[in-house]
Tab-separated table of C-alpha atoms in Angstrom:
chain	number	residue	atom	x	y	z
A	1	UNK	CA	-23.569	34.602	12.022
A	2	UNK	CA	-23.395	30.819	12.139
A	3	UNK	CA	-23.871	28.120	9.534
A	4	UNK	CA	-24.123	24.339	9.578
A	5	UNK	CA	-23.224	22.199	6.573
A	6	UNK	CA	-21.519	18.956	5.594
A	7	UNK	CA	-17.822	19.131	4.727
A	8	UNK	CA	-14.951	16.724	4.189
A	9	UNK	CA	-12.183	16.343	6.768
A	10	UNK	CA	-9.840	18.327	4.512
A	11	UNK	CA	-12.373	21.158	4.236
A	12	UNK	CA	-12.867	21.151	7.995
A	13	UNK	CA	-9.116	21.522	8.458
A	14	UNK	CA	-9.061	24.393	5.963
A	15	UNK	CA	-11.930	26.134	7.764
A	16	UNK	CA	-10.018	25.746	10.998
A	17	UNK	CA	-7.162	27.741	9.489
A	18	UNK	CA	-9.491	30.454	8.223
A	19	UNK	CA	-11.042	30.885	11.659
A	20	UNK	CA	-7.845	32.479	12.931
A	21	UNK	CA	-6.757	34.516	9.921
A	22	UNK	CA	-7.916	37.938	11.158
A	23	UNK	CA	-8.195	37.334	14.886
A	24	UNK	CA	-8.486	34.479	17.341
A	25	UNK	CA	-11.498	32.326	16.603
A	26	UNK	CA	-13.045	28.902	16.904
A	27	UNK	CA	-14.123	26.317	14.376
A	28	UNK	CA	-16.330	23.436	15.482
A	29	UNK	CA	-16.851	20.307	13.415
A	30	UNK	CA	-18.997	17.422	14.568
A	31	UNK	CA	-21.001	14.518	13.277
A	32	UNK	CA	-23.223	11.794	14.620
A	33	UNK	CA	-23.295	8.152	13.668
A	34	UNK	CA	-26.908	8.399	12.532
A	35	UNK	CA	-25.969	11.280	10.215
A	36	UNK	CA	-23.247	9.204	8.582
A	37	UNK	CA	-25.659	6.318	8.059
A	38	UNK	CA	-28.224	8.705	6.595
A	39	UNK	CA	-25.729	9.897	3.992
A	40	UNK	CA	-25.600	6.398	2.510
A	41	UNK	CA	-29.288	6.658	1.626
A	42	UNK	CA	-28.521	9.479	-0.839
A	43	UNK	CA	-27.744	7.763	-4.199
A	44	UNK	CA	-25.295	10.383	-5.486
A	45	UNK	CA	-23.287	10.411	-2.251
A	46	UNK	CA	-23.308	6.626	-2.074
A	47	UNK	CA	-21.981	6.452	-5.636
A	48	UNK	CA	-19.200	8.934	-4.819
A	49	UNK	CA	-18.257	6.954	-1.732
A	50	UNK	CA	-18.129	3.701	-3.720
A	51	UNK	CA	-15.936	5.316	-6.377
A	52	UNK	CA	-13.629	6.644	-3.679
A	53	UNK	CA	-13.352	3.198	-2.094
A	54	UNK	CA	-12.564	1.638	-5.470
A	55	UNK	CA	-9.792	4.180	-6.035
A	56	UNK	CA	-8.318	3.500	-2.594
A	57	UNK	CA	-8.324	-0.221	-3.305
A	58	UNK	CA	-6.720	0.261	-6.725
A	59	UNK	CA	-3.777	2.185	-5.328
A	60	UNK	CA	-3.366	-0.150	-2.362
A	61	UNK	CA	-4.556	2.264	0.313
A	62	UNK	CA	-7.499	0.106	1.380
A	63	UNK	CA	-7.943	-3.612	1.997
A	64	UNK	CA	-9.634	-5.473	-0.855
A	65	UNK	CA	-12.106	-7.434	1.257
A	66	UNK	CA	-12.994	-4.930	3.969
A	67	UNK	CA	-13.146	-1.132	4.411
A	68	UNK	CA	-9.889	-0.957	6.324
A	69	UNK	CA	-6.881	1.206	5.532
A	70	UNK	CA	-3.593	-0.456	4.671
A	71	UNK	CA	-0.274	0.905	6.024
A	72	UNK	CA	-0.023	2.964	2.825
A	73	UNK	CA	-3.554	4.224	3.436
A	74	UNK	CA	-2.699	5.375	6.945
A	75	UNK	CA	0.337	7.272	5.648
A	76	UNK	CA	-1.696	8.797	2.798
A	77	UNK	CA	-4.444	9.892	5.183
A	78	UNK	CA	-1.934	12.123	6.958
A	79	UNK	CA	-1.278	14.078	3.758
A	80	UNK	CA	-3.841	16.766	2.792
A	81	UNK	CA	-3.318	16.170	-0.938
A	82	UNK	CA	-4.818	14.021	-3.692
A	83	UNK	CA	-4.339	10.385	-2.719
A	84	UNK	CA	-2.299	9.544	-5.843
A	85	UNK	CA	-0.012	12.522	-5.323
A	86	UNK	CA	0.282	11.535	-1.682
A	87	UNK	CA	1.412	8.065	-2.708
A	88	UNK	CA	4.038	9.600	-4.992
A	89	UNK	CA	5.357	11.737	-2.150
A	90	UNK	CA	5.578	8.764	0.189
A	91	UNK	CA	7.674	6.771	-2.266
A	92	UNK	CA	9.639	9.876	-3.222
A	93	UNK	CA	10.653	10.252	0.421
A	94	UNK	CA	11.423	6.528	0.713
A	95	UNK	CA	13.683	6.578	-2.355
A	96	UNK	CA	15.357	9.919	-1.501
A	97	UNK	CA	14.055	11.732	-4.581
A	98	UNK	CA	11.405	13.948	-3.029
A	99	UNK	CA	12.503	17.191	-4.732
A	100	UNK	CA	11.922	16.013	-8.324
A	101	UNK	CA	8.811	14.166	-7.146
A	102	UNK	CA	7.474	17.414	-5.681
A	103	UNK	CA	8.004	19.036	-9.081
A	104	UNK	CA	6.328	16.126	-10.869
A	105	UNK	CA	3.397	16.314	-8.449
A	106	UNK	CA	3.023	20.019	-9.199
A	107	UNK	CA	3.161	19.210	-12.922
A	108	UNK	CA	0.270	16.778	-12.443
A	109	UNK	CA	-1.890	19.436	-10.785
A	110	UNK	CA	-1.166	22.330	-13.160
A	111	UNK	CA	-1.393	22.871	-16.910
A	112	UNK	CA	1.623	22.366	-19.139
A	113	UNK	CA	3.934	25.391	-19.516
A	114	UNK	CA	4.333	24.717	-23.247
A	115	UNK	CA	2.539	27.071	-25.621
A	116	UNK	CA	1.702	26.823	-29.321
A	117	UNK	CA	1.354	30.271	-30.934
A	118	UNK	CA	-0.919	30.495	-33.963
A	119	UNK	CA	1.009	29.740	-37.130
A	120	UNK	CA	4.103	28.488	-35.281
A	121	UNK	CA	3.102	24.942	-34.378
A	122	UNK	CA	6.032	23.312	-36.179
A	123	UNK	CA	8.531	25.571	-34.403
A	124	UNK	CA	6.911	24.892	-31.040
A	125	UNK	CA	6.967	21.135	-31.669
A	126	UNK	CA	10.664	21.265	-32.582
A	127	UNK	CA	11.478	23.236	-29.435
A	128	UNK	CA	9.585	20.731	-27.298
A	129	UNK	CA	11.276	17.785	-29.002
A	130	UNK	CA	14.679	19.337	-28.293
A	131	UNK	CA	13.839	19.420	-24.584
A	132	UNK	CA	12.254	15.947	-24.528
A	133	UNK	CA	13.592	13.634	-21.871
A	134	UNK	CA	13.379	9.847	-21.546
A	135	UNK	CA	10.186	9.416	-23.614
A	136	UNK	CA	8.255	11.185	-20.886
A	137	UNK	CA	6.076	14.287	-20.882
A	138	UNK	CA	6.424	14.484	-17.110
A	139	UNK	CA	10.217	14.332	-17.121
A	140	UNK	CA	10.339	16.690	-20.104
A	141	UNK	CA	8.482	19.330	-18.097
A	142	UNK	CA	10.805	18.636	-15.166
A	143	UNK	CA	13.751	19.204	-17.507
A	144	UNK	CA	12.137	22.457	-18.684
A	145	UNK	CA	11.609	23.524	-15.079
A	146	UNK	CA	15.277	22.932	-14.211
A	147	UNK	CA	16.373	24.909	-17.272
A	148	UNK	CA	14.105	27.777	-16.261
A	149	UNK	CA	15.471	27.776	-12.692
A	150	UNK	CA	19.021	27.783	-14.054
A	151	UNK	CA	18.251	30.705	-16.392
A	152	UNK	CA	16.778	32.719	-13.499
A	153	UNK	CA	19.728	32.068	-11.230
A	154	UNK	CA	22.451	32.748	-13.791
A	155	UNK	CA	21.042	35.585	-15.864
A	156	UNK	CA	18.121	37.069	-13.976
A	157	UNK	CA	14.872	38.267	-15.512
A	158	UNK	CA	16.187	38.845	-19.044
A	159	UNK	CA	17.724	35.395	-19.242
A	160	UNK	CA	14.509	33.880	-17.914
A	161	UNK	CA	12.390	35.653	-20.541
A	162	UNK	CA	14.798	34.658	-23.321
A	163	UNK	CA	14.637	31.019	-22.191
A	164	UNK	CA	10.837	31.061	-22.233
A	165	UNK	CA	10.631	32.732	-25.644
A	166	UNK	CA	13.181	30.400	-27.203
A	167	UNK	CA	11.401	27.287	-25.961
A	168	UNK	CA	7.786	28.485	-26.355
A	169	UNK	CA	7.080	28.453	-22.631
A	170	UNK	CA	4.543	30.331	-20.554
A	171	UNK	CA	6.420	32.083	-17.739
A	172	UNK	CA	3.279	32.453	-15.626
A	173	UNK	CA	2.703	28.690	-15.761
A	174	UNK	CA	6.268	28.068	-14.602
A	175	UNK	CA	5.881	30.533	-11.726
A	176	UNK	CA	2.651	28.794	-10.722
A	177	UNK	CA	4.404	25.438	-10.965
A	178	UNK	CA	7.102	26.641	-8.576
A	179	UNK	CA	4.529	28.028	-6.120
A	180	UNK	CA	2.520	24.800	-6.132
A	181	UNK	CA	5.675	22.745	-5.653
A	182	UNK	CA	6.754	24.749	-2.604
A	183	UNK	CA	3.243	24.580	-1.150
A	184	UNK	CA	3.173	20.799	-1.581
A	185	UNK	CA	6.550	20.487	0.138
A	186	UNK	CA	5.255	22.576	3.056
A	187	UNK	CA	2.206	20.330	3.401
A	188	UNK	CA	4.315	17.174	3.355
A	189	UNK	CA	6.764	18.605	5.892
A	190	UNK	CA	3.890	19.671	8.138
A	191	UNK	CA	2.605	16.086	8.019
A	192	UNK	CA	6.004	14.885	9.250
A	193	UNK	CA	7.156	13.069	6.118
A	194	UNK	CA	10.050	15.412	5.400
A	195	UNK	CA	12.406	17.474	7.495
A	196	UNK	CA	15.175	19.938	6.770
A	197	UNK	CA	17.652	17.069	7.078
A	198	UNK	CA	15.814	14.610	4.810
A	199	UNK	CA	18.139	13.322	2.113
A	200	UNK	CA	17.599	14.206	-1.527
A	201	UNK	CA	19.908	12.253	-3.810
A	202	UNK	CA	18.916	14.370	-6.826
A	203	UNK	CA	20.042	17.711	-5.406
A	204	UNK	CA	23.274	17.697	-7.398
A	205	UNK	CA	21.448	17.277	-10.709
A	206	UNK	CA	19.580	20.577	-10.543
A	207	UNK	CA	22.469	22.650	-11.898
A	208	UNK	CA	23.683	20.266	-14.602
A	209	UNK	CA	20.287	18.921	-15.742
A	210	UNK	CA	21.923	15.551	-16.274
A	211	UNK	CA	20.449	12.302	-15.032
A	212	UNK	CA	21.730	8.766	-15.225
A	213	UNK	CA	19.610	5.922	-16.589
A	214	UNK	CA	19.321	4.646	-13.023
A	215	UNK	CA	17.960	7.952	-11.709
A	216	UNK	CA	15.463	8.203	-14.555
A	217	UNK	CA	14.347	4.626	-13.867
A	218	UNK	CA	13.757	5.502	-10.215
A	219	UNK	CA	11.689	8.575	-11.079
A	220	UNK	CA	9.607	6.558	-13.529
A	221	UNK	CA	8.999	3.955	-10.835
A	222	UNK	CA	7.703	6.623	-8.446
A	223	UNK	CA	5.518	8.011	-11.248
A	224	UNK	CA	4.129	4.508	-11.744
A	225	UNK	CA	3.318	4.282	-8.054
A	226	UNK	CA	1.321	7.492	-8.323
A	227	UNK	CA	-0.375	7.134	-11.712
A	228	UNK	CA	-1.240	3.432	-11.784
A	229	UNK	CA	-3.724	2.152	-13.036
A	230	UNK	CA	-3.481	4.737	-15.828
A	231	UNK	CA	-1.354	2.446	-17.965
A	232	UNK	CA	-1.541	0.836	-21.385
A	233	UNK	CA	0.484	-1.293	-23.776
A	234	UNK	CA	1.822	0.354	-26.918
A	235	UNK	CA	0.837	-1.243	-30.206
A	236	UNK	CA	3.838	-1.327	-32.515
A	237	UNK	CA	2.976	-0.571	-36.137
A	238	UNK	CA	5.612	-1.325	-38.749
A	239	UNK	CA	5.720	1.074	-41.696
A	240	UNK	CA	7.273	0.448	-45.098
A	241	UNK	CA	8.210	4.124	-45.351
A	242	UNK	CA	10.755	4.866	-42.613
A	243	UNK	CA	10.102	8.607	-42.948
A	244	UNK	CA	6.389	8.198	-42.239
A	245	UNK	CA	5.311	9.220	-38.744
A	246	UNK	CA	2.566	7.027	-37.349
A	247	UNK	CA	0.466	7.941	-34.337
A	248	UNK	CA	1.190	5.972	-31.180
A	249	UNK	CA	-1.736	3.681	-30.336
A	250	UNK	CA	-2.110	2.233	-26.853
A	251	UNK	CA	-4.206	-0.672	-25.593
A	252	UNK	CA	-5.676	0.221	-22.199
A	253	UNK	CA	-7.964	-1.771	-19.913
A	254	UNK	CA	-10.939	0.091	-21.436
A	255	UNK	CA	-9.856	-0.248	-25.073
A	256	UNK	CA	-7.586	1.420	-27.611
A	257	UNK	CA	-6.567	5.062	-27.387
A	258	UNK	CA	-4.181	7.383	-29.206
A	259	UNK	CA	-1.420	9.397	-27.589
A	260	UNK	CA	-2.359	13.080	-27.785
A	261	UNK	CA	-0.618	15.083	-30.552
A	262	UNK	CA	0.867	17.420	-27.923
A	263	UNK	CA	2.791	14.568	-26.263
A	264	UNK	CA	6.482	13.905	-26.878
A	265	UNK	CA	5.394	10.285	-27.410
A	266	UNK	CA	2.881	11.077	-30.152
A	267	UNK	CA	4.970	9.226	-32.785
A	268	UNK	CA	6.416	6.576	-30.461
A	269	UNK	CA	6.702	3.204	-32.197
A	270	UNK	CA	8.134	0.717	-29.745
A	271	UNK	CA	6.949	-2.209	-27.670
A	272	UNK	CA	6.412	-1.072	-24.112
A	273	UNK	CA	4.063	0.348	-21.528
A	274	UNK	CA	2.831	3.909	-21.244
A	275	UNK	CA	1.656	5.712	-18.157
A	276	UNK	CA	-0.821	8.471	-18.856
A	277	UNK	CA	-2.141	11.277	-16.719
A	278	UNK	CA	-5.627	11.499	-18.150
A	279	UNK	CA	-7.841	10.085	-20.866
A	280	UNK	CA	-9.988	12.477	-22.881
A	281	UNK	CA	-12.474	11.992	-25.697
A	282	UNK	CA	-12.851	14.239	-28.732
A	283	UNK	CA	-13.386	12.646	-32.140
A	284	UNK	CA	-11.381	9.769	-30.641
A	285	UNK	CA	-9.953	8.811	-27.263
A	286	UNK	CA	-6.621	10.467	-26.442
A	287	UNK	CA	-4.062	9.971	-23.686
A	288	UNK	CA	-2.463	13.136	-22.322
A	289	UNK	CA	0.896	13.522	-20.542
A	290	UNK	CA	2.440	10.098	-21.085
A	291	UNK	CA	5.592	8.354	-19.866
A	292	UNK	CA	7.198	5.214	-21.283
A	293	UNK	CA	7.918	2.672	-18.543
A	294	UNK	CA	9.336	-0.836	-18.232
A	295	UNK	CA	7.770	-3.959	-16.650
A	296	UNK	CA	9.484	-3.835	-13.230
A	297	UNK	CA	7.684	-0.674	-11.981
A	298	UNK	CA	4.334	-2.196	-12.996
A	299	UNK	CA	5.152	-5.397	-11.120
A	300	UNK	CA	6.444	-3.583	-8.047
A	301	UNK	CA	3.957	-0.710	-7.802
A	302	UNK	CA	1.009	-1.794	-9.939
A	303	UNK	CA	-2.126	-3.779	-9.182
A	304	UNK	CA	-2.878	-7.235	-7.851
A	305	UNK	CA	-0.340	-9.873	-8.932
A	306	UNK	CA	-1.218	-13.451	-9.813
A	307	UNK	CA	1.309	-16.133	-10.761
A	308	UNK	CA	0.191	-18.572	-13.464
A	309	UNK	CA	2.602	-21.434	-12.835
A	310	UNK	CA	1.803	-23.645	-15.825
A	311	UNK	CA	1.930	-20.811	-18.346
A	312	UNK	CA	4.985	-19.181	-16.708
A	313	UNK	CA	3.123	-15.883	-16.628
A	314	UNK	CA	2.657	-13.042	-14.176
A	315	UNK	CA	-0.648	-11.212	-14.474
A	316	UNK	CA	-1.355	-7.777	-13.029
A	317	UNK	CA	-5.010	-6.903	-12.449
A	318	UNK	CA	-6.016	-9.745	-14.754
A	319	UNK	CA	-5.128	-8.030	-18.040
A	320	UNK	CA	-1.430	-7.138	-17.958
A	321	UNK	CA	0.785	-10.161	-18.642
A	322	UNK	CA	4.525	-10.749	-18.438
A	323	UNK	CA	6.402	-13.914	-19.353
A	324	UNK	CA	8.731	-15.005	-16.548
A	325	UNK	CA	10.085	-18.120	-14.830
A	326	UNK	CA	7.928	-19.202	-11.903
A	327	UNK	CA	10.708	-18.524	-9.389
A	328	UNK	CA	11.039	-14.907	-10.578
A	329	UNK	CA	7.273	-14.461	-10.534
A	330	UNK	CA	7.044	-15.669	-6.938
A	331	UNK	CA	9.878	-13.331	-5.893
A	332	UNK	CA	8.031	-10.333	-7.332
A	333	UNK	CA	4.832	-11.393	-5.616
A	334	UNK	CA	6.654	-11.550	-2.284
A	335	UNK	CA	8.281	-8.174	-2.892
A	336	UNK	CA	4.834	-6.714	-3.536
A	337	UNK	CA	3.665	-8.022	-0.181
A	338	UNK	CA	6.570	-6.212	1.481
A	339	UNK	CA	5.892	-2.986	-0.438
A	340	UNK	CA	2.163	-3.073	0.312
A	341	UNK	CA	2.901	-3.584	4.001
A	342	UNK	CA	5.309	-0.617	3.861
A	343	UNK	CA	8.176	-2.794	5.086
A	344	UNK	CA	10.590	-0.522	3.234
A	345	UNK	CA	11.899	0.812	6.523
A	346	UNK	CA	14.097	-2.269	6.386
A	347	UNK	CA	17.226	-0.953	4.661
A	348	UNK	CA	18.061	-4.301	3.085
A	349	UNK	CA	14.639	-4.681	1.458
A	350	UNK	CA	14.720	-1.071	0.287
A	351	UNK	CA	18.149	-1.592	-1.245
A	352	UNK	CA	16.990	-4.712	-3.110
A	353	UNK	CA	13.966	-2.943	-4.600
A	354	UNK	CA	15.975	0.161	-5.476
A	355	UNK	CA	18.612	-1.913	-7.261
A	356	UNK	CA	15.935	-3.869	-9.133
A	357	UNK	CA	14.403	-0.650	-10.427
A	358	UNK	CA	17.710	0.974	-11.317
A	359	UNK	CA	19.265	-2.025	-13.045
A	360	UNK	CA	16.282	-3.537	-14.876
A	361	UNK	CA	17.901	-2.995	-18.274
A	362	UNK	CA	20.831	-5.148	-17.154
A	363	UNK	CA	18.686	-8.261	-16.871
């Protein structure tokens, strides 16, 4: 039996694998130029293609003025994963932190392992707060994952179950998280981005679950590279009553939104920038899975930079503004050119950018 239908390149590759699962087989995929042109006459497909091109341009995988892949785009095209996750993996490999990045990528594709049993919401919130890490839902789940791995290795099944029960965690979700992580690593290795000898500077932190400010800053920078332009500025609200907990409100490019009540940043009251994984609308607009970041990652891995010399401002994508001397602004603009051209193979440039990210709080 034969069939003929349109598929994506990724689907064609998957079908190729299925053709040989039971016995030797063949999978043929072909197209003609006239067929590709005909697809653009279908409004829904044309809209999808335009949205895809806009996404590629936003993350720096495609040239702004023509449909041509950038160096980052060529690297991303070799990875059979979501383009944002692919970008995270690329920078994770560049900055020698691919193992935690693989976990964070798995976190972004799967549901949170935290549970809230009926009638025990306050207990669950306290347990989550105790595990919170660096004002980040993503890093909090990574911290949870490391604790779960440690419990399994040191105490076996009983210790693992006790850890999950104590911290209101779904064991099945954690097992799925581990499976997805390993599958992502296999895909990236198969694409040639990682090898058995690839360095991983975070390997020593798995047992102790301790991370320096510099390591956390690096992970947040890689998260920014993957999640941008899902970013907003927190709106600080001063309260007369210091015991009162106010919801964290964020100004995004599309308007104001509230951090979701399940986030570790739900009560965050500080000036800063928040990455978010997704935006959802119920009675109001909420941001789910958020991470507090600093300006440098936005400048280095965010959108298009413009230097406003007279005002001493740096603008990112026309709506994010930072006050800075003109000389500093120009330096960041030049660094962005190097990053976008994937010139990070130059050890000196890579070292400069790494040190900038790690030591931002020193400036």
